[in-house]
XYZ file of C-alpha atoms in Angstrom:
405
model
C 22.949 -24.493 -5.625
C 26.362 -23.016 -4.316
C 27.547 -23.393 -0.414
C 25.991 -19.961 1.320
C 28.911 -19.831 3.154
C 31.640 -19.818 0.432
C 31.318 -16.021 -0.666
C 28.916 -12.844 -0.510
C 27.518 -10.790 -3.457
C 25.904 -8.546 -0.823
C 25.958 -7.899 2.703
C 21.643 -7.797 2.731
C 19.445 -9.311 0.251
C 15.870 -7.674 -0.090
C 13.405 -9.714 -1.826
C 10.106 -7.516 -2.882
C 9.941 -4.508 -4.722
C 7.420 -2.457 -2.841
C 7.229 0.246 -0.572
C 8.427 -1.820 2.592
C 11.032 -3.785 0.441
C 12.525 -0.461 -1.540
C 12.659 1.304 1.678
C 14.404 -1.224 3.400
C 16.970 -1.551 0.573
C 17.642 2.166 0.471
C 18.000 2.526 4.019
C 20.460 -0.343 3.882
C 22.564 1.022 1.378
C 22.582 4.347 2.928
C 24.141 2.884 6.038
C 27.214 1.686 3.566
C 26.338 -2.088 2.980
C 25.998 -3.690 -0.342
C 22.390 -4.281 -1.229
C 20.888 -7.062 -3.656
C 17.208 -5.799 -4.509
C 15.214 -8.802 -6.040
C 12.272 -7.761 -7.721
C 10.954 -8.539 -11.419
C 8.155 -5.865 -11.769
C 9.543 -2.526 -10.883
C 6.723 -0.093 -9.650
C 4.471 1.597 -12.194
C 2.235 4.802 -11.876
C -1.266 3.906 -12.927
C -3.633 6.550 -12.356
C -7.620 6.131 -12.887
C -10.343 8.238 -14.646
C -10.011 11.089 -11.895
C -6.247 11.459 -12.312
C -5.278 9.765 -8.351
C -3.820 6.162 -7.897
C -6.672 4.051 -6.537
C -4.034 2.556 -4.222
C -3.619 5.407 -1.412
C -1.475 4.949 1.808
C -2.581 6.834 5.215
C 1.248 7.551 6.250
C 1.770 8.705 9.908
C 4.475 11.313 10.789
C 6.859 8.620 11.981
C 6.350 7.091 8.560
C 6.963 10.633 6.693
C 10.248 11.225 8.781
C 11.495 7.522 7.818
C 10.853 8.501 3.999
C 12.071 11.944 4.214
C 15.434 10.561 5.501
C 15.415 8.090 2.494
C 14.735 10.784 -0.043
C 11.383 9.106 -0.650
C 8.943 12.400 -0.377
C 10.339 15.307 -2.300
C 8.148 15.298 -5.144
C 5.516 12.604 -4.534
C 2.006 14.556 -4.262
C 0.901 14.328 -0.380
C -2.462 15.320 1.289
C -2.124 16.174 4.576
C -5.292 15.322 6.962
C -5.842 17.689 9.979
C -8.805 16.363 11.271
C -10.796 13.134 11.779
C -14.541 12.672 12.074
C -15.470 8.946 13.130
C -19.209 8.115 13.976
C -21.437 5.057 13.330
C -24.590 3.895 11.750
C -26.646 3.899 14.854
C -24.816 6.170 16.795
C -25.912 9.507 18.038
C -22.322 10.820 19.329
C -19.329 11.927 16.537
C -15.262 11.595 17.715
C -13.142 13.913 16.327
C -9.577 14.269 16.200
C -7.598 17.297 15.716
C -4.133 17.817 15.313
C -4.322 21.025 17.447
C -5.102 18.826 20.170
C -1.523 17.584 20.110
C 0.315 20.491 18.851
C 0.978 19.467 15.465
C 0.021 20.932 12.120
C -1.323 17.704 10.430
C -2.425 13.855 11.607
C -0.760 12.106 8.787
C -0.930 12.329 5.040
C -2.674 10.487 2.278
C 0.048 9.437 -0.460
C -0.641 7.874 -3.775
C 1.132 4.514 -3.780
C 2.560 4.536 -7.034
C 4.020 7.672 -7.383
C 5.606 7.170 -3.771
C 6.926 3.708 -4.601
C 8.456 4.701 -8.352
C 10.504 7.852 -6.783
C 11.882 5.396 -3.823
C 12.621 2.765 -6.384
C 14.565 5.422 -8.892
C 16.458 6.543 -5.703
C 17.276 2.956 -4.914
C 18.377 1.914 -8.491
C 20.604 5.020 -8.525
C 22.628 4.177 -5.174
C 26.122 2.912 -6.070
C 25.390 0.133 -3.451
C 22.178 -1.142 -4.779
C 22.200 -3.867 -7.183
C 18.623 -4.469 -9.060
C 18.139 -7.899 -10.068
C 14.666 -8.282 -12.273
C 14.336 -11.972 -11.279
C 12.161 -13.963 -9.293
C 13.192 -15.836 -6.462
C 13.235 -19.812 -7.343
C 15.030 -21.172 -4.279
C 16.759 -20.223 -1.255
C 19.217 -22.154 1.372
C 20.026 -20.618 4.621
C 23.583 -21.357 5.892
C 25.375 -20.459 9.073
C 27.378 -17.744 7.219
C 24.755 -16.743 4.832
C 21.804 -17.279 2.503
C 22.014 -18.553 -1.221
C 19.402 -17.342 -3.600
C 18.510 -19.088 -6.635
C 17.260 -16.349 -9.104
C 17.380 -18.495 -11.987
C 19.856 -16.720 -14.187
C 22.322 -16.485 -11.506
C 22.770 -17.468 -7.889
C 23.342 -14.637 -5.317
C 24.976 -15.037 -2.008
C 23.847 -12.599 1.110
C 24.463 -12.277 4.686
C 21.056 -11.368 5.642
C 17.943 -11.957 3.775
C 15.276 -9.366 4.182
C 11.689 -10.905 2.841
C 9.627 -7.815 1.826
C 7.489 -9.842 -0.798
C 3.928 -9.848 0.603
C 1.333 -11.478 1.891
C 1.991 -14.333 -0.263
C 5.779 -14.635 0.777
C 7.661 -16.761 -1.206
C 10.737 -16.701 1.486
C 8.354 -17.307 3.929
C 6.593 -20.302 2.371
C 10.051 -21.543 1.456
C 11.260 -21.790 4.562
C 7.840 -23.436 5.989
C 6.736 -20.443 8.678
C 3.405 -21.424 10.120
C 0.685 -18.375 9.503
C -2.129 -17.836 11.611
C -4.792 -16.338 9.528
C -8.180 -14.407 10.791
C -10.797 -14.360 8.334
C -13.212 -11.550 8.428
C -15.717 -12.150 5.999
C -15.420 -9.112 4.537
C -14.215 -7.631 1.086
C -12.967 -4.153 0.675
C -14.204 -1.795 -1.981
C -11.426 1.008 -3.239
C -11.732 3.710 -5.191
C -11.725 7.545 -5.818
C -14.934 10.193 -5.957
C -15.182 13.474 -6.530
C -17.467 15.393 -3.975
C -19.416 18.837 -4.308
C -17.718 20.295 -1.217
C -14.339 20.334 -0.549
C -13.058 17.907 2.404
C -10.902 20.572 3.724
C -8.348 18.254 5.199
C -10.642 15.890 6.851
C -10.813 12.291 6.808
C -14.053 10.708 7.292
C -14.701 7.196 8.915
C -18.116 6.113 9.511
C -19.076 2.114 11.415
C -21.624 0.579 9.220
C -23.263 -2.462 10.860
C -21.686 -4.525 7.717
C -18.035 -2.646 8.207
C -16.262 0.813 8.397
C -16.351 3.029 5.622
C -13.754 5.735 5.347
C -13.371 8.894 2.883
C -9.797 9.903 2.623
C -8.677 13.502 1.172
C -6.710 13.752 -1.579
C -4.422 16.414 -3.132
C -7.411 17.896 -4.946
C -10.015 19.598 -2.659
C -12.649 17.809 -4.245
C -11.497 14.201 -4.594
C -11.491 11.791 -1.844
C -10.355 8.277 -1.802
C -12.715 5.684 -0.630
C -11.971 2.256 1.391
C -15.042 0.515 2.116
C -14.729 -2.549 4.220
C -18.425 -4.927 3.666
C -19.566 -8.272 3.384
C -18.412 -10.285 -0.305
C -21.967 -10.242 -1.615
C -22.179 -6.411 -0.964
C -19.013 -5.632 -2.237
C -19.660 -7.684 -5.416
C -23.349 -5.733 -5.858
C -21.498 -2.429 -5.316
C -18.960 -3.201 -7.826
C -21.281 -3.766 -10.564
C -23.667 -1.021 -9.859
C -23.727 1.804 -12.354
C -21.830 5.121 -11.169
C -24.238 6.821 -10.404
C -26.137 4.270 -8.423
C -23.003 3.616 -6.323
C -22.532 7.548 -5.894
C -25.888 7.723 -4.555
C -25.203 4.843 -2.045
C -22.120 6.128 -0.926
C -23.392 9.537 -0.550
C -25.970 7.850 1.870
C -23.694 6.051 3.760
C -21.791 8.845 4.558
C -24.398 11.156 5.672
C -23.980 13.688 2.562
C -20.936 14.797 4.861
C -19.241 16.422 1.593
C -22.294 17.069 -0.048
C -23.349 15.184 -3.412
C -20.910 12.415 -4.882
C -20.741 13.607 -8.296
C -18.563 11.048 -10.003
C -16.878 7.443 -9.254
C -13.680 6.318 -10.745
C -12.635 2.137 -11.427
C -13.677 0.246 -8.319
C -11.484 -2.634 -7.173
C -12.722 -4.996 -4.758
C -10.275 -7.486 -2.777
C -10.995 -10.008 0.427
C -9.819 -8.722 3.474
C -7.837 -11.206 6.049
C -5.534 -10.700 8.844
C -2.856 -12.995 9.181
C 0.544 -13.305 11.442
C 3.938 -15.016 11.180
C 4.896 -17.419 13.637
C 8.037 -15.701 13.677
C 9.439 -12.864 11.967
C 13.338 -13.925 12.312
C 12.829 -17.931 11.186
C 16.470 -18.242 10.621
C 19.311 -16.488 12.062
C 20.140 -14.630 8.560
C 16.647 -14.267 7.594
C 13.886 -11.228 8.324
C 10.223 -10.784 7.456
C 9.252 -7.230 7.136
C 5.626 -6.038 6.174
C 3.047 -7.821 4.818
C 5.323 -11.006 4.542
C 5.002 -10.762 8.655
C 1.501 -9.571 9.192
C -1.570 -8.488 7.411
C -3.495 -5.999 9.050
C -7.082 -4.648 8.408
C -7.057 -1.288 6.606
C -9.382 -0.047 8.930
C -6.958 2.675 10.606
C -4.389 2.555 7.820
C -1.676 0.931 9.821
C -0.673 -1.543 7.399
C 2.033 0.447 5.663
C 3.036 2.157 8.652
C 3.571 -0.867 10.765
C 5.454 -2.139 7.798
C 7.958 0.853 7.525
C 8.214 0.843 11.476
C 9.821 -2.910 10.992
C 12.213 -1.239 8.470
C 12.967 1.586 10.815
C 13.910 -0.890 13.864
C 15.998 -3.081 11.534
C 17.800 -0.287 10.309
C 18.599 0.942 14.099
C 19.690 -2.190 14.619
C 22.057 -2.483 11.885
C 23.346 1.085 12.566
C 24.036 -0.007 15.854
C 25.965 -2.796 14.740
C 28.116 -0.868 12.750
C 28.601 -0.857 8.770
C 31.828 -3.365 9.295
C 29.980 -5.879 11.428
C 28.283 -8.970 9.906
C 24.274 -8.307 10.020
C 23.167 -11.725 10.282
C 25.544 -12.871 13.559
C 23.655 -15.602 15.709
C 20.645 -14.373 17.820
C 21.310 -11.045 16.412
C 17.514 -10.670 15.453
C 15.919 -12.455 18.234
C 14.733 -8.848 20.502
C 13.634 -7.459 17.109
C 11.378 -10.495 16.394
C 9.694 -10.331 20.238
C 9.182 -6.593 19.784
C 7.702 -6.516 16.574
C 5.556 -9.600 17.206
C 4.135 -8.187 20.086
C 3.464 -4.690 18.145
C 1.930 -6.808 15.701
C -0.459 -9.022 17.925
C -1.677 -5.726 19.968
C -2.715 -4.187 16.659
C -4.308 -7.482 15.166
C -6.333 -7.596 18.583
C -7.227 -3.811 18.554
C -8.651 -4.406 14.968
C -10.660 -7.671 15.738
C -11.865 -6.042 19.007
C -13.025 -2.924 16.998
C -14.998 -4.916 14.299
C -16.636 -7.034 16.754
C -17.694 -4.092 18.828
C -19.244 -2.138 16.285
C -20.734 -5.075 14.531
C -23.416 -5.390 17.332
C -26.413 -3.777 16.576
C -28.689 -4.592 19.664
C -29.627 -1.363 21.954
C -27.694 -2.011 24.736
C -24.427 -2.008 22.703
C -25.184 1.064 21.077
C -26.012 2.697 24.502
C -22.624 1.616 25.848
C -20.686 2.914 22.550
C -22.357 6.366 22.699
C -21.385 6.942 26.254
C -17.922 5.767 25.754
C -17.638 7.794 22.551
C -19.060 10.385 24.778
C -16.452 9.820 27.480
C -13.393 9.549 25.325
C -13.900 12.575 23.251
C -14.110 14.642 26.352
C -11.069 12.941 27.879
C -8.295 15.112 26.548
C -5.332 13.423 27.766
C -6.531 10.228 26.845
C -7.257 10.906 23.461
C -4.363 13.202 22.759
C -2.192 9.534 24.112
C -4.478 7.720 21.556
C -3.547 10.092 18.295
C -0.010 10.015 19.520
C 0.430 6.392 19.227
C -1.745 6.574 15.837
C 1.091 9.347 14.623
C 3.890 6.534 15.592
C 5.035 9.234 18.196
C 3.862 7.586 21.347
C 5.893 5.922 24.278
C 4.023 2.248 23.725
C 5.310 2.619 19.898
C 8.652 3.605 20.511
C 8.953 0.725 23.047
C 7.390 -2.120 20.927
C 9.282 -0.567 17.762
C 12.828 -0.905 19.386
C 13.680 2.884 18.644
C 16.568 4.203 19.793
C 17.158 7.477 21.173
């Protein structure tokens, strides 16, 4: 492999062409830097029988603002949700979050993953400062002045390597970065359903003893995305059920909040785990972003938003440096690493805590939860702050992302 300090084909190489990788590549290019995007499989738009991508994202206002700056929102169908209703299997109280309580028209948007990534990819591939390499990373060699990448058909030199290649990141593994894994013992079952009543821009989440269940509104008023966390055995059983039987179980599980569940699309199931890399900056010239850095339970739809926070924080640092500066100088990324690690640990702790709290079915735990929900639902200043933080607009989020005013 060539000496990584000999020459540079690009300022920044981004490995991984999912949402986070494409956003990072496009954002860096828009700042005037030369970017190499390494991804063997460009995103495809695959819709199910009901017309929606089975993979949907719940994006916050902060994430939408970033994507709009990158030009990746113009033609993508997005379903705004204005209200959330949360309740539990054995509870007597419902908690509601309404966008009007924080002076906004919406809490966030439900977006189909495939169309969003495809639009961003087109923007990145068409940018004169982005070179797309449809190759796999075979090896890498960090050096004091750059990182050498072996793509098989060619060698690539970069001043900064950004790894956005997912939970099983090849970059992270090749650098020997330790990963702490938190097994949940659950699977997520994802699908799309058609309901008798329109969702009216409301997201529903019910905490069942076996795991949380979410109905997320689609662009069609009668279509909802389903994300149902449950034990592996139940996920396997429900995935194999006839469509009518599954619809009946789902309708009962959400207490017919949208009337009859009339149809269900293909059902996908995947194991759930949470994990955190020991460092997001394992070498002076290497950054881990998105799922390469941390994987979080889909309970609150935070995964994509945290990854886009990573991208925003990285772009803010690069902009502060200036387009002519070396993007991988010694110690350049240590502060960002600390902030993003702190943010990730907080979210992992919150998700684990919620799971434990709602998994307890004894009478005392139920009473405490109901009293807590009743108090919080009436504590408007606290509830408003929680909503702002969830939307990426709160003070804590800005502090831990390193957002610059």
